[in-house]
Amino acid sequence: MSEPARTDDETKPENEPQPTLLEQMGGVSGLIYSSVPVVVFVLANALFGLMPGIWSAVGSAVLITIIRIVRKEPLQPAISGFFGIAIAAFIAYRTGSAKGFFLAGILLNAGLLAVCVGSVVFRWPLAGVVWNFLNGKGMAWRKDKVSRRGFDVATLALAAVFAARVVVQGWLYEEDYTGWLAFAKIAMGYPLYGLALLVVVWAVRRSDKRLKALEAEAEPVETDADIEARLRRKYAQTPPQEA
């Protein structure tokens, strides 16, 4: 008889390494690619005007996506980056101003800031909800105050990043400093976000360790008397009679 076909999950190594934080963000190339359309827009806008700047930024985003497809690299960062550039370019076109290219990012960070702070106020810290939902770990962490406070800290760390972006980039937007807006967007992008994610990793490990300890404490401890009684019951059973 032929052996049943194995599923993909069965053929994967049990100890297959999980992708690192940098790999999930697209790797070093992802960090570079995310900066290219912004730099291209600023340079093309300064040299040739708004419309060439818009089309140059969109074109560079399309080219980056094609390169990732050809090189079989993760597409999620490229696709999300493409849509972000497309929206930014559309706003710049509608407003007729180069600084409009950065407005969507400022508004997005303002919205994320409000969500993060609100989730902490209502005791559903966003970092804990998202992490445990994506990893299928349920909501047991919310019943433990220590775990929840750790995710509160992690969520507030993310909120601090969003707040810094809104304040700095919002001021540069009002002052119409397009070049400095591009610099701030790049400098306050993945590098600053990565620092906040380190706090999230700390909260996750702290919560996992805490929940495992509580689970171990909840398990009943078998005493010598319990072991003796269990063995007496096991060997006191009469073997079944043969027919």
Short mmCIF file of N, CA, C and O in Angstrom, two decimals, residues 128-207:
data_model
loop_
_atom_site.label_atom_id
_atom_site.label_comp_id
_atom_site.label_asym_id
_atom_site.label_seq_id
_atom_site.Cartn_x
_atom_site.Cartn_y
_atom_site.Cartn_z
N GLY A 128 -0.95 43.90 22.93
CA GLY A 128 -1.34 42.57 23.41
C GLY A 128 -2.43 41.94 22.56
O GLY A 128 -2.38 40.74 22.26
N VAL A 129 -3.42 42.73 22.17
CA VAL A 129 -4.53 42.20 21.37
C VAL A 129 -4.02 41.69 20.03
O VAL A 129 -4.33 40.57 19.62
N VAL A 130 -3.23 42.51 19.34
CA VAL A 130 -2.76 42.14 18.00
C VAL A 130 -1.82 40.95 18.07
O VAL A 130 -1.96 39.98 17.30
N TRP A 131 -0.85 40.99 18.97
CA TRP A 131 0.14 39.90 19.05
C TRP A 131 -0.53 38.56 19.37
O TRP A 131 -0.29 37.56 18.69
N ASN A 132 -1.35 38.53 20.40
CA ASN A 132 -1.96 37.27 20.82
C ASN A 132 -3.00 36.78 19.82
O ASN A 132 -3.19 35.57 19.68
N PHE A 133 -3.65 37.69 19.12
CA PHE A 133 -4.61 37.28 18.09
C PHE A 133 -3.89 36.64 16.91
O PHE A 133 -4.27 35.58 16.42
N LEU A 134 -2.82 37.29 16.43
CA LEU A 134 -2.09 36.77 15.28
C LEU A 134 -1.41 35.45 15.58
O LEU A 134 -1.22 34.62 14.67
N ASN A 135 -1.05 35.21 16.84
CA ASN A 135 -0.36 33.97 17.21
C ASN A 135 -1.31 32.94 17.82
O ASN A 135 -0.86 31.89 18.29
N GLY A 136 -2.61 33.23 17.82
CA GLY A 136 -3.61 32.27 18.27
C GLY A 136 -3.48 31.87 19.73
O GLY A 136 -3.75 30.72 20.09
N LYS A 137 -3.07 32.82 20.57
CA LYS A 137 -2.86 32.50 21.99
C LYS A 137 -4.04 32.90 22.88
O LYS A 137 -3.96 32.79 24.09
N GLY A 138 -5.12 33.37 22.25
CA GLY A 138 -6.29 33.69 23.05
C GLY A 138 -6.13 34.96 23.87
O GLY A 138 -5.23 35.77 23.63
N MET A 139 -6.99 35.11 24.86
CA MET A 139 -7.00 36.32 25.67
C MET A 139 -6.72 36.05 27.15
O MET A 139 -7.13 36.82 28.02
N ALA A 140 -6.02 34.95 27.43
CA ALA A 140 -5.69 34.63 28.82
C ALA A 140 -4.83 35.71 29.46
O ALA A 140 -4.88 35.93 30.67
N TRP A 141 -4.04 36.41 28.66
CA TRP A 141 -3.14 37.43 29.18
C TRP A 141 -3.90 38.58 29.84
O TRP A 141 -3.37 39.24 30.74
N ARG A 142 -5.13 38.83 29.42
CA ARG A 142 -5.89 39.95 29.98
C ARG A 142 -6.32 39.69 31.42
O ARG A 142 -6.58 40.62 32.17
N LYS A 143 -6.37 38.41 31.82
CA LYS A 143 -6.78 38.08 33.18
C LYS A 143 -5.64 38.25 34.17
O LYS A 143 -5.86 38.21 35.38
N ASP A 144 -4.43 38.42 33.66
CA ASP A 144 -3.26 38.60 34.51
C ASP A 144 -2.82 40.06 34.46
O ASP A 144 -2.44 40.57 33.40
N LYS A 145 -2.85 40.74 35.59
CA LYS A 145 -2.54 42.17 35.63
C LYS A 145 -1.10 42.45 35.21
O LYS A 145 -0.83 43.45 34.55
N VAL A 146 -0.18 41.58 35.60
CA VAL A 146 1.23 41.79 35.25
C VAL A 146 1.41 41.76 33.73
O VAL A 146 2.10 42.61 33.15
N SER A 147 0.79 40.77 33.08
CA SER A 147 0.90 40.68 31.62
C SER A 147 0.25 41.88 30.95
O SER A 147 0.79 42.46 30.01
N ARG A 148 -0.92 42.26 31.44
CA ARG A 148 -1.63 43.38 30.82
C ARG A 148 -0.85 44.69 30.98
O ARG A 148 -0.80 45.50 30.05
N ARG A 149 -0.22 44.88 32.14
CA ARG A 149 0.56 46.11 32.33
C ARG A 149 1.78 46.13 31.42
O ARG A 149 2.18 47.19 30.93
N GLY A 150 2.37 44.97 31.18
CA GLY A 150 3.49 44.90 30.25
C GLY A 150 3.08 45.33 28.85
O GLY A 150 3.78 46.09 28.17
N PHE A 151 1.90 44.87 28.42
CA PHE A 151 1.41 45.26 27.10
C PHE A 151 0.94 46.71 27.09
O PHE A 151 0.94 47.35 26.04
N ASP A 152 0.53 47.23 28.25
CA ASP A 152 0.24 48.67 28.35
C ASP A 152 1.49 49.48 28.03
O ASP A 152 1.44 50.45 27.26
N VAL A 153 2.61 49.08 28.63
CA VAL A 153 3.88 49.78 28.40
C VAL A 153 4.27 49.69 26.93
O VAL A 153 4.69 50.69 26.32
N ALA A 154 4.13 48.49 26.34
CA ALA A 154 4.48 48.31 24.93
C ALA A 154 3.60 49.16 24.02
O ALA A 154 4.09 49.78 23.06
N THR A 155 2.31 49.21 24.32
CA THR A 155 1.39 50.01 23.51
C THR A 155 1.70 51.50 23.63
O THR A 155 1.64 52.24 22.64
N LEU A 156 2.04 51.94 24.84
CA LEU A 156 2.39 53.35 25.03
C LEU A 156 3.72 53.69 24.35
O LEU A 156 3.91 54.84 23.92
N ALA A 157 4.62 52.72 24.25
CA ALA A 157 5.87 52.94 23.51
C ALA A 157 5.56 53.18 22.03
O ALA A 157 6.14 54.08 21.40
N LEU A 158 4.64 52.40 21.48
CA LEU A 158 4.21 52.62 20.10
C LEU A 158 3.52 53.98 19.96
O LEU A 158 3.74 54.70 18.98
N ALA A 159 2.70 54.32 20.96
CA ALA A 159 2.01 55.61 20.94
C ALA A 159 3.00 56.76 20.96
O ALA A 159 2.80 57.79 20.29
N ALA A 160 4.10 56.60 21.69
CA ALA A 160 5.13 57.65 21.74
C ALA A 160 5.76 57.86 20.37
O ALA A 160 6.06 59.01 19.98
N VAL A 161 5.96 56.77 19.63
CA VAL A 161 6.52 56.89 18.28
C VAL A 161 5.56 57.66 17.38
O VAL A 161 5.96 58.59 16.66
N PHE A 162 4.28 57.29 17.43
CA PHE A 162 3.29 57.97 16.59
C PHE A 162 3.15 59.44 16.98
O PHE A 162 3.01 60.31 16.12
N ALA A 163 3.21 59.72 18.28
CA ALA A 163 3.10 61.10 18.74
C ALA A 163 4.29 61.93 18.27
O ALA A 163 4.12 63.08 17.83
N ALA A 164 5.48 61.36 18.34
CA ALA A 164 6.68 62.07 17.89
C ALA A 164 6.58 62.40 16.40
O ALA A 164 6.93 63.50 15.96
N ARG A 165 6.08 61.45 15.62
CA ARG A 165 5.93 61.69 14.19
C ARG A 165 4.93 62.81 13.92
O ARG A 165 5.16 63.68 13.06
N VAL A 166 3.81 62.78 14.63
CA VAL A 166 2.78 63.79 14.41
C VAL A 166 3.30 65.18 14.76
O VAL A 166 3.10 66.15 14.01
N VAL A 167 3.98 65.29 15.90
CA VAL A 167 4.47 66.60 16.35
C VAL A 167 5.53 67.14 15.40
O VAL A 167 5.43 68.28 14.91
N VAL A 168 6.55 66.33 15.12
CA VAL A 168 7.67 66.80 14.30
C VAL A 168 7.24 67.02 12.85
O VAL A 168 7.45 68.10 12.28
N GLN A 169 6.63 66.00 12.25
CA GLN A 169 6.25 66.12 10.86
C GLN A 169 5.10 67.10 10.65
O GLN A 169 5.01 67.76 9.61
N GLY A 170 4.23 67.18 11.65
CA GLY A 170 3.14 68.16 11.57
C GLY A 170 3.68 69.59 11.54
O GLY A 170 3.20 70.44 10.78
N TRP A 171 4.69 69.85 12.36
CA TRP A 171 5.29 71.20 12.39
C TRP A 171 5.99 71.50 11.07
O TRP A 171 5.85 72.59 10.51
N LEU A 172 6.74 70.51 10.56
CA LEU A 172 7.42 70.70 9.28
C LEU A 172 6.42 70.89 8.14
O LEU A 172 6.67 71.67 7.20
N TYR A 173 5.28 70.21 8.23
CA TYR A 173 4.23 70.36 7.22
C TYR A 173 3.67 71.78 7.24
O TYR A 173 3.49 72.40 6.18
N GLU A 174 3.39 72.29 8.43
CA GLU A 174 2.84 73.64 8.55
C GLU A 174 3.83 74.69 8.05
O GLU A 174 3.45 75.71 7.48
N GLU A 175 5.12 74.44 8.27
CA GLU A 175 6.15 75.38 7.85
C GLU A 175 6.57 75.18 6.39
O GLU A 175 7.40 75.94 5.88
N ASP A 176 5.99 74.17 5.73
CA ASP A 176 6.24 73.91 4.31
C ASP A 176 7.70 73.54 4.03
O ASP A 176 8.26 73.91 3.00
N TYR A 177 8.32 72.77 4.95
CA TYR A 177 9.68 72.31 4.76
C TYR A 177 9.65 70.91 4.14
O TYR A 177 9.78 69.89 4.81
N THR A 178 9.46 70.86 2.82
CA THR A 178 9.29 69.58 2.15
C THR A 178 10.52 68.69 2.28
O THR A 178 10.40 67.48 2.53
N GLY A 179 11.71 69.26 2.08
CA GLY A 179 12.93 68.47 2.18
C GLY A 179 13.12 67.87 3.55
O GLY A 179 13.47 66.70 3.70
N TRP A 180 12.90 68.67 4.58
CA TRP A 180 13.04 68.17 5.95
C TRP A 180 11.92 67.19 6.29
O TRP A 180 12.11 66.29 7.12
N LEU A 181 10.76 67.34 5.65
CA LEU A 181 9.68 66.37 5.84
C LEU A 181 10.13 64.99 5.36
O LEU A 181 9.88 63.98 6.03
N ALA A 182 10.78 64.95 4.20
CA ALA A 182 11.28 63.68 3.68
C ALA A 182 12.31 63.08 4.62
O ALA A 182 12.29 61.87 4.90
N PHE A 183 13.22 63.91 5.12
CA PHE A 183 14.24 63.42 6.05
C PHE A 183 13.60 62.88 7.32
O PHE A 183 13.97 61.80 7.81
N ALA A 184 12.62 63.62 7.87
CA ALA A 184 11.96 63.18 9.10
C ALA A 184 11.18 61.88 8.88
O ALA A 184 11.16 61.01 9.74
N LYS A 185 10.55 61.76 7.71
CA LYS A 185 9.77 60.55 7.43
C LYS A 185 10.66 59.32 7.40
O LYS A 185 10.30 58.26 7.91
N ILE A 186 11.86 59.46 6.80
CA ILE A 186 12.78 58.33 6.73
C ILE A 186 13.41 58.04 8.10
O ILE A 186 13.45 56.90 8.56
N ALA A 187 13.89 59.10 8.76
CA ALA A 187 14.57 58.93 10.04
C ALA A 187 13.63 58.43 11.13
O ALA A 187 14.04 57.69 12.04
N MET A 188 12.35 58.82 11.05
CA MET A 188 11.39 58.42 12.08
C MET A 188 10.54 57.24 11.62
O MET A 188 9.49 56.96 12.21
N GLY A 189 10.99 56.56 10.57
CA GLY A 189 10.26 55.41 10.07
C GLY A 189 10.66 54.14 10.76
O GLY A 189 10.49 53.98 11.99
N TYR A 190 11.24 53.18 10.03
CA TYR A 190 11.61 51.89 10.60
C TYR A 190 12.58 51.99 11.78
O TYR A 190 12.43 51.24 12.75
N PRO A 191 13.60 52.87 11.73
CA PRO A 191 14.52 52.92 12.89
C PRO A 191 13.81 53.22 14.21
O PRO A 191 14.05 52.54 15.21
N LEU A 192 12.95 54.23 14.21
CA LEU A 192 12.23 54.58 15.44
C LEU A 192 11.20 53.52 15.80
O LEU A 192 11.01 53.18 16.97
N TYR A 193 10.54 52.99 14.78
CA TYR A 193 9.53 51.95 14.99
C TYR A 193 10.18 50.69 15.56
O TYR A 193 9.60 50.00 16.41
N GLY A 194 11.41 50.40 15.11
CA GLY A 194 12.12 49.23 15.61
C GLY A 194 12.40 49.31 17.09
O GLY A 194 12.33 48.30 17.81
N LEU A 195 12.70 50.50 17.59
CA LEU A 195 12.94 50.67 19.02
C LEU A 195 11.67 50.36 19.83
O LEU A 195 11.73 49.72 20.88
N ALA A 196 10.53 50.81 19.33
CA ALA A 196 9.27 50.53 20.02
C ALA A 196 8.96 49.03 19.99
O ALA A 196 8.43 48.47 20.97
N LEU A 197 9.28 48.38 18.89
CA LEU A 197 9.01 46.94 18.79
C LEU A 197 9.87 46.13 19.75
O LEU A 197 9.48 45.03 20.16
N LEU A 198 11.02 46.66 20.13
CA LEU A 198 11.83 45.99 21.15
C LEU A 198 11.07 45.94 22.48
O LEU A 198 11.16 44.95 23.22
N VAL A 199 10.33 46.99 22.77
CA VAL A 199 9.51 47.01 23.99
C VAL A 199 8.38 45.99 23.87
O VAL A 199 8.01 45.32 24.84
N VAL A 200 7.82 45.86 22.66
CA VAL A 200 6.77 44.86 22.43
C VAL A 200 7.31 43.46 22.65
O VAL A 200 6.66 42.61 23.29
N VAL A 201 8.51 43.19 22.15
CA VAL A 201 9.13 41.87 22.34
C VAL A 201 9.34 41.60 23.83
O VAL A 201 9.10 40.49 24.31
N TRP A 202 9.79 42.61 24.56
CA TRP A 202 9.96 42.46 26.02
C TRP A 202 8.64 42.10 26.68
O TRP A 202 8.57 41.20 27.54
N ALA A 203 7.56 42.78 26.30
CA ALA A 203 6.25 42.51 26.90
C ALA A 203 5.76 41.11 26.56
O ALA A 203 5.18 40.42 27.42
N VAL A 204 6.01 40.67 25.33
CA VAL A 204 5.58 39.33 24.91
C VAL A 204 6.30 38.26 25.73
O VAL A 204 5.68 37.32 26.25
N ARG A 205 7.61 38.37 25.83
CA ARG A 205 8.38 37.37 26.58
C ARG A 205 8.01 37.39 28.05
O ARG A 205 7.92 36.33 28.69
N ARG A 206 7.78 38.56 28.58
CA ARG A 206 7.40 38.69 30.00
C ARG A 206 6.05 38.03 30.24
O ARG A 206 5.86 37.30 31.22
N SER A 207 5.11 38.25 29.33
CA SER A 207 3.78 37.67 29.47
C SER A 207 3.82 36.15 29.32
O SER A 207 3.19 35.42 30.10
#
